[in-house]
Amino acid sequence: MSEMTLEAPVAGVKDHSPEATIALLKERYPEHISDDARDGYEGIIVHPDKIVEISRDLQSELGYNYLASLTGVDLIDDNKLEIVYHTASIKHGGNPLVLKVQVDRDNPVLPSVTPIWPGAEYQEREAFDMYGFQFEGHPDLRRILTWDGFHGYPLRKDWREPFYEEDNKPFGSRWPGGEVFRAEERNLYGKNVQYPAGWMPEGDEIEAETDSYAGITYSRDQSPDIKTEKVTINMGPQHPSTHGVFRMAITLDGETIMGLKPVMGYLHRNHEKIGERNTFIGNIPYTDRLDYISSMSNNHGYVLAVEKLMDATVPERAEWIRILMVELTRIANHLWAIGFLLNDLGALQTPMLYYYIERELILDFFEAASGSRMMCNYMRFGGVAYDLPDDVRGQPVMKFLHDLIYERLPKALNQGDQLITGNEIVRARGMGVGYLSPEDAIAYSAAGPVLRASGVPYDLRKANPYSYYEHLDFDVAVRYNGDIYDRFLIRVDEMQQSLRILQQVLPHLEETEGGAINDGKPQYAIRMPKAGEAYGRVENPKGELGYYVTAKRRDANPARYHVRSPSFINLTALEKMCIGHKVADVVAILGSIDIVLGEVDR
Amino acid sequence: MYGLGILKGMAVTMKHFVTSYLDDIFWASRGGRYYNDDALAVRQSLEGKGVITVFYPEEKLPVPERFRFVPFLVTDDPPPGQKWGHEWCTSCGICAKVCPPQCIWIERGKQPNGRPKPEPEKFFIDIDICMNCGMCAEFCPFDAIKMDHDYELASYNRTSAHIHDKERLSKPLSYWREIAPKKAAAEAAARDFAEESKKRKKAKKGEDDGREERLAEVMARQLAYKGAQY
Amino acid sequence: MTTTNTGVTSPDIAVPDEVKDNVFITNIAKLLDPVYNWSRRNSIWPLGFGLACCAIEMICAASSRFDLARFGMEVFRASPRQADLMIVSGTVTKKMIPIIVRLYNQISEPRYVLSMGACASGGGPFKEGYNVVDGVDKFIPVDVYVPGCPPTPQALLNGLIALQEKIDQQSIATAPWYRKNDPTAEMIPIPRLGPDLYDMRQVDLIKAEAVKAAQEAQEPAAEVTN
C-alpha cells in the first residue's frame, strides 16, 4: 500500500488529538460548529448543511479517515433527533472524534455522508429504519432491520411495542403484588402484534421473500449478438452456509456476480429498544447474546463504556482476569470462524470438528468460571462477577490454564496448520478471491481481521489502548493481500498473538491471587451518579465493538444504548469483495468476514 | 510437489483415526473406555485423546459448581414427613427487580393485620422468559434463590410446564449442598460470620444497633466478591 | 426400544387348549409398531437450520463431544424435503416466521418440531421486543420444548430423547399421515408482513377491529357536527 493513502497530507498540523482537530475545524467553520455543552458530553455539534464538508476535511486532510460509528439518538425533550458520528484516525490512533448533527424531530432531513464514507451506508439505513432520518444523497435508503411497510420508527422514545408495560424496568407488576401472566394473554390477538387503528389487511402486503430485490436491478444485457440475461438469485435466510439467518440477493451474469445486496433483520431482536428499557446492569446478560460466540468480549466493551460514565476503578486482578477471558474468547471465536470458513470452502466438517474439541475445552473453563458455556455474563461494573474457580475438569485452575495455554492450544494450532495451511485446494479457493484494497477497507469502515488482512495495522488494543493492553507485549497481526486466504491466515496469527498475551497474563494472575476482583459492594441497582455519554470500544474478535451509552443524572436506565457491531458494518464491504467472482465464492467470502447474526441484526 | 499439502492434511486425520483405537486398547484393561467414570474424566480433560464423546444419557458430563440453569428457591431441610421446610425467601423483591428480562413474579406475604410478612405468598418464574443469567442468585441477600443444575427439563407442553410456581421451585437446602458443596459451605460461613459479628456488636454496646448489624451482614456478603473462592 | 405389545392372547379368539402354548395372537400393527418406531426414531434427520445462539449449541451437540450421530441424527439436511425434524434453535422474529412456516409446510410427513431454548418456546428474554414472535407454537405445532437459555448440548439431547419417546408411542394403525383427510398434513397459511406481522387465520378478527376503530373514530366526529 502506498504511504499516501494512510498518511493524510496535513500541512503543518502536528497535533492529531481530537481537541486540536476540533480547534482547527472551528477556525474553518466558525458559524457552523458549536461545542456540545451538555453536561458530560464531548465533541462538537455541526450544522447539517456543513456536515459533508467537515467530514470531507476530516477524512482527506485531518487524518480522521475512519468512520467508526454512526448512530441516531432521540432527544425527545428538545423535540430533536441527533446523529452521532465517531470518527477515528487510522494512522494516529487515539480517542475518536465525536461529531453530532441535530435536526428537527418532525422533519429529520440531513445530507448523507456515504459519498465520503461508504461505510456509513448500512448505518444510515439503520438510522432511517429506527428513527426515520431522511438522508439526502443516500444511494439506497430503505428499511434494513425491519421490513418495508413496518409501522413507525421503533427506537423513537414515544413508540411503544405491543407488549409494552412500562418505560423502564423494573416493572411494577412483578413485585410486591406479582400475579403471573403471559404478555400475550393481555393482547387482543394473543400474539406479540399491534396494528395501527383502522388498518385493514388487503392481502397485497409485501410477501417476505419479494421485498428485498428492490435494491438490485434485474436487467437484460444489451449485447446485440448474444442473447444473455442477468439473473437474480436468492441465498438464504435458510441456507447452510450463511452462518445463520442471513440473506443475499445476487445478480449474476452467467456465474459471475454483478451485484449483491445483503438482506438483514431476520434475527433483529430489538436489542437496543430492550436495552433502553433495561437497567444498566440488566444489559450485561443481553450483551452476551449479541455476538454469541464471544460473549466475554461483549461484556467487556459494555462494562468499559459504563465504567467511563461511573468513573469506576477496576482492581488489578479483575483487569487481568478480564484480559484472560477476552483473549481466550478470541481464540475460541477464531477457532469457530476458521472451522466454518473451511466448511464453506468444502473441507466439510473435519477441521471444524478438530477445532471444536479445543473450543470445548475453553468453554469448559468459561463454564467453571462463570456458570455458562456461552452466555457468560461474567463482567460487572468495576470488576468481574466471580473469581477464578478452584478447579476445572478436576484440575486446579492455574494448572489447567497453564496446560491449555502452553501445550494444548499451541499443539492444536500446529495441527491445524498442518491440516490446512498448505492445502492446495484451500489456497486455490482462497488466494486472490474476495480482494479488498486497504483504501476500500478503511472507507467501508471494515474492522478487525478484515481490515488487518488488507494491510491496515489498526488494532484498538494498540491504537486506543484500554484495560492493561499497554503493559502487554504483542504484535498487531497484519497481512497484505486482502483475500480470503489472508483473512484465514490472519486469524491464525491473531490466535498466536493471543497465546502470547495469555502467557504474559498467567504470572500476573498468580501474583494477584486472592486480590479483590470487584470494586465496592455488589449492587443490584446501579444509578448513574452523573449525566453524560460514553463510547466504549474494544477489539472484539470480529472487529471494533463499540457501545454508545448515554445516561441522565441519577438514572438507572440508559437513555440511549447503541451497539456498533463489527459484523454488521463489515458486511458493507461484502458487495465490493464479491463483484466479479463466481457464485460459489460468495459463501467463502462471507465465511472469511466471519459474521454472527446476533450481532448483525441485534 | 502439488498435492503435498493435501497429503499432509490427510496424515493428520489418519493420526486421529489411529489414536482413537490406541486409546481404546489403553483403557481395555482399566475398566473400558466407555461407561467408566475414570475414563470419562480423563477423556474430557486436557489429556483427552481420540474419541472424546460423552455418551449421554448413559454418561453425563459433570457440570461445575457455578453452572446455572433455571433458578430454584432454597428452603430449610424438611421436617420428617414433609416435602420441604421453611422458605428462606423473605419476598424482598430484589431478584424481581434485578431480573433483566423480568421473569420473576412475587406476591409478598401479608400478616393478618395487613403488614407485609417476610415470606412470599406466591412466587412464579416463567422459564420461557428466563435467560439463566444468574443475577437473582447473585444479588439475593438471603441466599434464598439459587441456580439449579438440572437441565433435563424437556416437556411436551409449555403452557402447563413452563411457569414454575412456588411448589415447583422449592428445593431443600440439602439439595443445594449436594449440587454446590463448596459454595454452600462458603455461604454458610458468611452467614455465621454475620451472625457472630451481630452478637459481638450487641455484647459490646448492650443494645440493638440495627445499622451496624446490617453493615456487618453486608461485609459478610462480600466475602465471595473479595476473592474468597469456592 | 420399548416393546409394550408383547403377545397377550386375546379373549375374543378361541384357541384350542392343545396349541395354546404355541400361539401368539396380536394384530399386525402391534407387531410392526416396535420395528417401525425403532427405525424411525433412530433416523431422524434434522433440518440444517440455525436461528440464533441456540444454533451454536446445536452445532456443538452435533460435533465430536456430544455427537448426535449416536442417535442417527447427524444428517443435517439443507432441504426441508429431506428432513424429518425441525429444530427451531433460537429467537423467532417476525421477519423470519413466514420462512419458518414455509419450511415447515415443505417438510414431508411425518414431521416433528423441537423448540429449542426459551426464545423459540415463548419469546425468551427478547419476548418484549417488537420484532419477536412470542413462541413458534403460535404458528406451527411443536412436539417437544427444551427450556434453557441456551440449553446445553446435553439438554438438547435430553429433548431429542423425549422426542424419541414420543415417537415410540405412535402406531401405524393410528398414524394420521396414513389416513385420508389427514389433519396434520394441512398447509399452514404463511403469515404476512403488513404494518406488523399478521396471521392469515386472524384476518377476520383484524378486519373486525379495523371496522370497530373506524366507527369509534367517526362517532366523536359526528358529535362535533351535531
Coordinates of N, CA and C in Angstrom, one line a residue, chain A residues 96-274:
Chain A
P96 N -11.6 8.6 19.6 CA -12.4 9.0 18.4 C -12.8 10.5 18.6
L97 N -13.0 11.1 17.4 CA -13.5 12.5 17.4 C -15.0 12.4 17.2
V98 N -15.8 13.1 18.0 CA -17.2 12.9 18.0 C -17.9 14.1 17.4
L99 N -18.7 13.9 16.4 CA -19.4 14.9 15.7 C -20.9 14.6 15.9
K100 N -21.7 15.7 16.0 CA -23.1 15.5 16.2 C -23.9 16.4 15.2
V101 N -25.0 15.9 14.7 CA -25.8 16.8 13.9 C -27.2 16.7 14.5
Q102 N -27.8 17.8 14.8 CA -29.2 17.8 15.3 C -30.1 18.3 14.3
V103 N -31.2 17.6 14.2 CA -32.3 18.0 13.2 C -33.6 18.0 13.9
D104 N -34.5 18.6 13.3 CA -35.9 18.7 13.8 C -36.5 17.3 13.8
R105 N -37.2 17.0 14.9 CA -37.8 15.7 15.1 C -38.9 15.4 14.1
D106 N -39.6 16.4 13.7 CA -40.7 16.2 12.8 C -40.3 16.2 11.3
N107 N -39.1 16.7 11.1 CA -38.6 16.7 9.7 C -37.1 16.5 9.7
P108 N -36.8 15.2 10.0 CA -35.3 14.9 10.2 C -34.6 14.7 8.9
V109 N -34.3 15.8 8.2 CA -33.6 15.7 6.9 C -32.1 16.1 7.1
L110 N -31.2 15.4 6.6 CA -29.8 15.8 6.6 C -29.1 15.1 5.5
P111 N -27.9 15.7 5.1 CA -27.2 15.0 4.0 C -26.5 13.7 4.4
S112 N -26.4 12.8 3.5 CA -25.8 11.6 3.8 C -24.2 11.7 3.7
V113 N -23.5 11.0 4.5 CA -22.0 11.0 4.4 C -21.5 9.9 3.6
T114 N -22.4 9.1 3.0 CA -21.9 8.0 2.2 C -20.9 8.3 1.1
P115 N -21.0 9.5 0.4 CA -20.0 9.8 -0.6 C -18.6 9.9 0.0
I116 N -18.5 10.2 1.3 CA -17.2 10.3 1.9 C -16.8 9.0 2.5
W117 N -17.7 8.4 3.3 CA -17.5 7.2 3.9 C -18.6 6.2 3.5
P118 N -18.3 5.4 2.5 CA -19.2 4.4 2.0 C -19.7 3.5 3.2
G119 N -18.8 3.4 4.2 CA -19.1 2.5 5.3 C -20.3 3.0 6.1
A120 N -20.8 4.2 5.8 CA -22.0 4.7 6.5 C -23.3 4.2 5.9
E121 N -23.2 3.4 4.8 CA -24.4 3.1 4.1 C -25.4 2.4 5.0
Y122 N -25.0 1.3 5.5 CA -26.0 0.5 6.3 C -26.3 1.1 7.6
Q123 N -25.3 1.9 8.2 CA -25.6 2.5 9.4 C -26.6 3.6 9.2
E124 N -26.6 4.3 8.1 CA -27.6 5.3 7.8 C -28.9 4.7 7.6
R125 N -28.9 3.6 6.9 CA -30.2 2.9 6.7 C -30.8 2.4 8.0
E126 N -29.9 2.0 8.9 CA -30.4 1.6 10.2 C -31.0 2.8 10.9
A127 N -30.3 4.0 10.8 CA -30.9 5.2 11.5 C -32.2 5.6 10.9
F128 N -32.3 5.4 9.6 CA -33.6 5.7 8.9 C -34.7 4.7 9.4
D129 N -34.3 3.5 9.5 CA -35.2 2.4 9.9 C -35.7 2.7 11.3
M130 N -34.8 3.0 12.2 CA -35.1 3.1 13.6 C -35.7 4.4 14.0
Y131 N -35.3 5.5 13.3 CA -35.7 6.8 13.8 C -36.4 7.7 12.7
G132 N -36.2 7.2 11.4 CA -36.9 8.0 10.4 C -36.1 9.1 9.8
F133 N -34.8 9.1 10.0 CA -33.9 10.1 9.4 C -34.0 10.0 7.9
Q134 N -34.1 11.2 7.2 CA -34.0 11.2 5.7 C -32.6 11.6 5.3
F135 N -31.9 10.7 4.8 CA -30.5 11.1 4.4 C -30.5 11.5 2.9
E136 N -30.3 12.7 2.6 CA -30.3 13.1 1.2 C -29.0 12.7 0.5
G137 N -29.1 12.0 -0.6 CA -27.9 11.6 -1.3 C -27.5 10.2 -0.9
H138 N -28.3 9.5 -0.1 CA -28.0 8.1 0.2 C -28.4 7.2 -1.0
P139 N -27.6 6.3 -1.4 CA -27.9 5.6 -2.6 C -29.1 4.6 -2.5
D140 N -29.4 4.2 -1.3 CA -30.4 3.1 -1.3 C -31.1 3.2 0.1
L141 N -31.9 4.2 0.3 CA -32.4 4.4 1.7 C -33.7 3.6 1.9
R142 N -33.5 2.4 2.4 CA -34.7 1.5 2.7 C -34.6 1.0 4.1
R143 N -35.7 0.4 4.6 CA -35.6 -0.3 5.8 C -34.6 -1.4 5.8
I144 N -33.9 -1.6 6.9 CA -32.9 -2.6 6.8 C -33.1 -3.7 7.9
L145 N -33.5 -3.3 9.1 CA -33.7 -4.4 10.1 C -35.2 -4.8 10.1
T146 N -36.1 -3.9 10.0 CA -37.5 -4.3 9.9 C -37.8 -4.4 8.4
W147 N -39.0 -4.4 8.1 CA -39.4 -4.6 6.6 C -40.1 -3.4 6.1
D148 N -40.1 -3.3 4.8 CA -40.8 -2.2 4.2 C -42.3 -2.2 4.6
G149 N -42.8 -1.2 5.0 CA -44.2 -1.2 5.5 C -44.4 -1.3 7.0
F150 N -43.3 -1.5 7.7 CA -43.4 -1.5 9.1 C -43.9 -0.2 9.6
H151 N -44.7 -0.3 10.7 CA -45.3 1.0 11.1 C -44.5 1.7 12.2
G152 N -44.1 2.9 11.9 CA -43.4 3.7 12.9 C -41.9 3.5 12.9
Y153 N -41.3 4.2 13.8 CA -39.9 4.2 13.9 C -39.6 3.7 15.3
P154 N -39.2 2.4 15.5 CA -39.3 1.8 16.8 C -38.4 2.4 17.9
L155 N -37.3 3.0 17.5 CA -36.4 3.4 18.6 C -36.7 4.8 19.1
R156 N -37.7 5.4 18.4 CA -38.1 6.7 19.0 C -38.8 6.5 20.4
K157 N -38.5 7.5 21.2 CA -38.9 7.2 22.6 C -40.4 7.1 22.8
D158 N -41.2 7.7 21.9 CA -42.6 7.6 22.1 C -43.3 6.5 21.4
W159 N -42.5 5.6 20.8 CA -43.0 4.5 20.1 C -43.1 3.3 21.0
R160 N -44.2 2.6 21.1 CA -44.4 1.6 22.0 C -44.6 0.2 21.3
E161 N -44.0 -0.8 21.8 CA -44.1 -2.1 21.3 C -45.4 -2.7 21.8
P162 N -45.9 -3.8 21.2 CA -47.1 -4.4 21.6 C -47.1 -4.9 23.0
F163 N -46.0 -5.4 23.5 CA -46.0 -5.9 24.9 C -45.5 -4.9 25.8
Y164 N -45.7 -3.6 25.5 CA -45.2 -2.5 26.3 C -45.8 -2.6 27.7
E165 N -45.0 -2.5 28.7 CA -45.5 -2.5 30.1 C -45.3 -1.1 30.7
E166 N -44.0 -0.8 30.8 CA -43.6 0.5 31.4 C -42.4 1.0 30.6
D167 N -42.1 2.3 30.8 CA -40.9 2.8 30.1 C -39.6 2.1 30.6
N168 N -39.5 1.9 31.8 CA -38.3 1.4 32.4 C -38.5 0.2 33.3
K169 N -37.5 -0.7 33.3 CA -37.5 -1.8 34.3 C -37.0 -1.2 35.6
P170 N -37.3 -1.9 36.7 CA -38.1 -3.0 36.9 C -39.6 -2.6 36.8
F171 N -40.4 -3.5 36.3 CA -41.8 -3.3 36.1 C -42.5 -3.5 37.5
G172 N -43.5 -2.6 37.7 CA -44.2 -2.6 38.9 C -45.1 -3.8 39.1
S173 N -45.4 -4.5 38.0 CA -46.3 -5.6 38.2 C -45.6 -6.9 38.8
R174 N -44.3 -6.8 38.9 CA -43.6 -8.1 39.3 C -43.6 -8.2 40.9
W175 N -43.6 -7.1 41.5 CA -43.4 -7.1 43.0 C -44.0 -5.9 43.5
P176 N -44.7 -5.8 44.6 CA -45.0 -6.9 45.6 C -46.2 -7.7 45.3
G177 N -47.0 -7.2 44.3 CA -48.3 -7.9 44.1 C -48.2 -8.7 42.8
G178 N -47.2 -9.6 42.7 CA -46.9 -10.2 41.4 C -47.9 -11.3 41.1
E179 N -48.8 -11.1 40.3 CA -49.7 -12.1 39.8 C -49.2 -12.5 38.4
V180 N -48.8 -13.7 38.2 CA -48.1 -14.1 37.0 C -49.1 -14.0 35.8
F181 N -48.6 -13.5 34.7 CA -49.3 -13.5 33.5 C -48.4 -13.7 32.3
R182 N -48.9 -14.2 31.2 CA -48.1 -14.2 30.0 C -48.6 -12.9 29.2
A183 N -47.6 -12.2 28.6 CA -48.0 -10.9 28.0 C -49.0 -11.1 26.9
E184 N -49.0 -12.3 26.2 CA -49.9 -12.5 25.1 C -51.3 -12.6 25.6
E185 N -51.5 -13.0 26.9 CA -52.9 -13.1 27.4 C -53.6 -11.7 27.4
R186 N -52.8 -10.7 27.5 CA -53.3 -9.3 27.5 C -53.4 -8.7 26.2
N187 N -53.1 -9.4 25.2 CA -53.1 -8.9 23.8 C -54.4 -9.4 23.1
L188 N -55.0 -8.6 22.4 CA -56.3 -8.9 21.7 C -56.1 -10.1 20.8
Y189 N -54.9 -10.1 20.1 CA -54.7 -11.1 19.1 C -54.0 -12.4 19.7
G190 N -53.6 -12.3 20.9 CA -52.9 -13.4 21.5 C -51.5 -13.6 21.0
K191 N -51.0 -12.5 20.5 CA -49.6 -12.6 19.9 C -49.0 -11.3 20.1
N192 N -47.7 -11.2 19.8 CA -46.9 -10.0 20.0 C -47.1 -9.1 18.8
V193 N -48.3 -8.6 18.6 CA -48.6 -7.8 17.5 C -49.5 -6.6 17.8
Q194 N -49.4 -5.6 17.0 CA -50.4 -4.5 17.1 C -50.5 -3.9 15.8
Y195 N -51.6 -3.3 15.5 CA -51.8 -2.7 14.2 C -52.3 -1.3 14.4
P196 N -51.9 -0.4 13.4 CA -52.4 1.0 13.5 C -54.0 0.9 13.5
A197 N -54.6 1.9 14.2 CA -56.0 1.8 14.3 C -56.6 1.9 12.9
G198 N -57.6 1.1 12.7 CA -58.3 1.1 11.4 C -57.5 0.5 10.2
W199 N -56.4 -0.2 10.5 CA -55.7 -0.8 9.4 C -56.4 -2.1 8.9
M200 N -56.6 -2.2 7.7 CA -57.4 -3.3 7.1 C -56.4 -4.1 6.2
P201 N -56.3 -5.4 6.5 CA -55.4 -6.2 5.6 C -56.0 -6.3 4.2
E202 N -55.2 -6.0 3.3 CA -55.7 -6.0 1.9 C -55.3 -7.3 1.2
G203 N -54.4 -8.0 1.7 CA -53.9 -9.2 1.0 C -52.8 -9.0 0.1
D204 N -52.5 -7.7 -0.2 CA -51.4 -7.5 -1.2 C -50.2 -6.9 -0.5
E205 N -50.1 -7.2 0.9 CA -48.9 -6.8 1.6 C -47.7 -7.5 1.0
I206 N -46.6 -6.9 1.1 CA -45.4 -7.4 0.6 C -45.1 -8.8 1.2
E207 N -44.9 -9.8 0.4 CA -44.5 -11.1 1.0 C -43.1 -11.0 1.3
A208 N -42.8 -11.8 2.3 CA -41.4 -11.6 2.9 C -40.3 -11.8 1.9
E209 N -40.5 -12.7 1.0 CA -39.3 -13.0 0.1 C -39.2 -12.1 -1.1
T210 N -40.2 -11.3 -1.4 CA -40.1 -10.5 -2.6 C -39.6 -9.0 -2.2
D211 N -39.7 -8.7 -1.0 CA -39.5 -7.3 -0.7 C -38.1 -6.8 -0.9
S212 N -37.1 -7.7 -1.1 CA -35.8 -7.2 -1.0 C -35.0 -7.2 -2.3
Y213 N -35.7 -7.5 -3.3 CA -35.0 -7.4 -4.6 C -35.0 -6.0 -5.1
A214 N -35.7 -5.2 -4.4 CA -35.8 -3.8 -4.8 C -34.4 -3.1 -5.0
G215 N -33.5 -3.5 -4.2 CA -32.2 -2.8 -4.2 C -31.3 -3.3 -5.4
I216 N -31.8 -4.3 -6.1 CA -30.9 -4.9 -7.1 C -31.6 -4.8 -8.4
T217 N -30.9 -4.6 -9.4 CA -31.5 -4.4 -10.7 C -31.5 -5.7 -11.5
Y218 N -32.6 -6.0 -12.1 CA -32.7 -7.1 -13.0 C -32.8 -6.6 -14.4
S219 N -31.8 -6.9 -15.1 CA -31.7 -6.2 -16.4 C -31.3 -7.1 -17.6
R220 N -31.8 -6.8 -18.7 CA -31.4 -7.5 -19.9 C -30.1 -7.0 -20.5
D221 N -29.2 -7.8 -20.8 CA -28.0 -7.4 -21.3 C -28.2 -6.8 -22.7
Q222 N -27.5 -5.8 -23.0 CA -27.8 -5.1 -24.3 C -26.9 -5.5 -25.5
S223 N -26.1 -6.6 -25.2 CA -25.3 -7.0 -26.3 C -26.1 -7.5 -27.5
P224 N -25.8 -7.0 -28.7 CA -26.7 -7.3 -29.9 C -26.6 -8.7 -30.4
D225 N -25.4 -9.3 -30.3 CA -25.3 -10.6 -30.9 C -25.8 -11.8 -30.1
I226 N -25.4 -11.8 -28.8 CA -25.8 -12.9 -28.0 C -26.9 -12.5 -27.1
K227 N -27.9 -13.3 -27.0 CA -29.0 -13.0 -26.1 C -28.6 -13.6 -24.7
T228 N -28.3 -12.6 -23.8 CA -28.0 -13.1 -22.5 C -28.8 -12.3 -21.5
E229 N -29.0 -12.9 -20.4 CA -29.8 -12.2 -19.4 C -29.1 -12.3 -18.1
K230 N -29.3 -11.2 -17.3 CA -28.8 -11.3 -15.9 C -29.9 -11.9 -15.1
V231 N -29.5 -12.8 -14.2 CA -30.4 -13.4 -13.3 C -30.2 -13.0 -11.9
T232 N -31.3 -12.8 -11.2 CA -31.1 -12.5 -9.8 C -31.5 -13.8 -9.0
I233 N -30.6 -14.2 -8.1 CA -30.9 -15.4 -7.3 C -30.9 -15.0 -5.9
N234 N -31.5 -15.8 -5.1 CA -31.6 -15.6 -3.7 C -30.8 -16.6 -2.9
M235 N -30.2 -16.1 -1.9 CA -29.5 -17.1 -1.0 C -29.9 -16.8 0.4
G236 N -30.4 -17.8 1.1 CA -30.8 -17.6 2.5 C -32.3 -17.1 2.6
P237 N -32.8 -16.9 3.7 CA -32.1 -16.9 5.0 C -31.9 -18.4 5.5
Q238 N -32.6 -19.3 4.9 CA -32.3 -20.7 5.4 C -31.3 -21.3 4.4
H239 N -30.1 -21.3 4.8 CA -29.0 -21.7 3.9 C -27.9 -22.2 4.7
P240 N -27.3 -23.4 4.4 CA -26.3 -23.9 5.3 C -25.1 -23.1 5.4
S241 N -24.8 -22.2 4.5 CA -23.5 -21.5 4.5 C -23.7 -20.0 4.8
T242 N -24.8 -19.6 5.2 CA -24.9 -18.1 5.5 C -24.7 -17.8 7.0
H243 N -24.2 -18.8 7.7 CA -23.9 -18.6 9.1 C -25.1 -18.0 9.9
G244 N -26.2 -18.5 9.7 CA -27.4 -18.0 10.4 C -28.4 -17.6 9.4
V245 N -29.3 -16.7 9.9 CA -30.4 -16.3 9.1 C -30.0 -15.0 8.3
F246 N -29.1 -15.2 7.4 CA -28.6 -14.1 6.6 C -29.0 -14.3 5.2
R247 N -29.3 -13.3 4.5 CA -29.8 -13.5 3.1 C -29.2 -12.5 2.2
M248 N -28.9 -13.0 1.0 CA -28.4 -12.2 -0.1 C -29.2 -12.3 -1.3
A249 N -29.4 -11.2 -2.0 CA -29.9 -11.2 -3.3 C -28.8 -10.9 -4.3
I250 N -28.5 -11.8 -5.2 CA -27.3 -11.7 -6.0 C -27.7 -11.6 -7.5
T251 N -27.2 -10.6 -8.2 CA -27.4 -10.6 -9.6 C -26.2 -11.2 -10.3
L252 N -26.5 -12.1 -11.2 CA -25.5 -12.9 -11.9 C -25.5 -12.7 -13.4
D253 N -24.3 -12.6 -14.0 CA -24.2 -12.7 -15.4 C -23.5 -14.0 -15.7
G254 N -24.2 -15.0 -16.1 CA -23.7 -16.3 -16.1 C -23.4 -16.8 -14.7
E255 N -22.2 -17.0 -14.3 CA -21.9 -17.3 -12.9 C -21.2 -16.2 -12.2
T256 N -21.0 -15.1 -12.9 CA -20.2 -14.0 -12.4 C -21.2 -13.1 -11.7
I257 N -20.7 -12.7 -10.5 CA -21.6 -11.8 -9.7 C -21.4 -10.4 -10.2
M258 N -22.6 -9.8 -10.5 CA -22.6 -8.4 -10.9 C -23.1 -7.5 -9.8
G259 N -23.8 -8.0 -8.9 CA -24.4 -7.1 -7.8 C -24.8 -8.0 -6.7
L260 N -24.7 -7.5 -5.5 CA -25.1 -8.3 -4.3 C -25.7 -7.4 -3.3
K261 N -26.8 -7.7 -2.7 CA -27.4 -6.9 -1.6 C -27.7 -7.8 -0.5
P262 N -27.1 -7.6 0.6 CA -27.5 -8.4 1.8 C -28.8 -7.9 2.3
V263 N -29.6 -8.9 2.8 CA -30.9 -8.6 3.4 C -30.7 -9.0 4.9
M264 N -31.0 -8.1 5.8 CA -30.8 -8.5 7.2 C -32.1 -8.3 8.0
G265 N -32.0 -8.5 9.2 CA -33.1 -8.3 10.1 C -33.9 -9.6 10.4
Y266 N -33.4 -10.7 10.0 CA -34.1 -11.9 10.3 C -33.8 -12.4 11.7
L267 N -32.9 -11.7 12.3 CA -32.6 -12.0 13.8 C -32.6 -10.7 14.5
H268 N -33.4 -9.7 14.0 CA -33.4 -8.4 14.7 C -34.3 -8.6 16.0
R269 N -33.6 -8.7 17.1 CA -34.4 -8.9 18.3 C -34.4 -7.7 19.2
N270 N -34.3 -6.5 18.6 CA -34.6 -5.3 19.4 C -33.7 -5.1 20.6
H271 N -32.5 -5.5 20.4 CA -31.5 -5.3 21.5 C -31.5 -3.9 22.0
E272 N -31.5 -2.9 21.2 CA -31.4 -1.5 21.6 C -32.6 -1.0 22.3
K273 N -33.8 -1.4 21.8 CA -35.0 -1.0 22.4 C -35.1 -1.6 23.8
I274 N -34.8 -2.9 23.9 CA -34.9 -3.6 25.2 C -33.8 -3.0 26.1

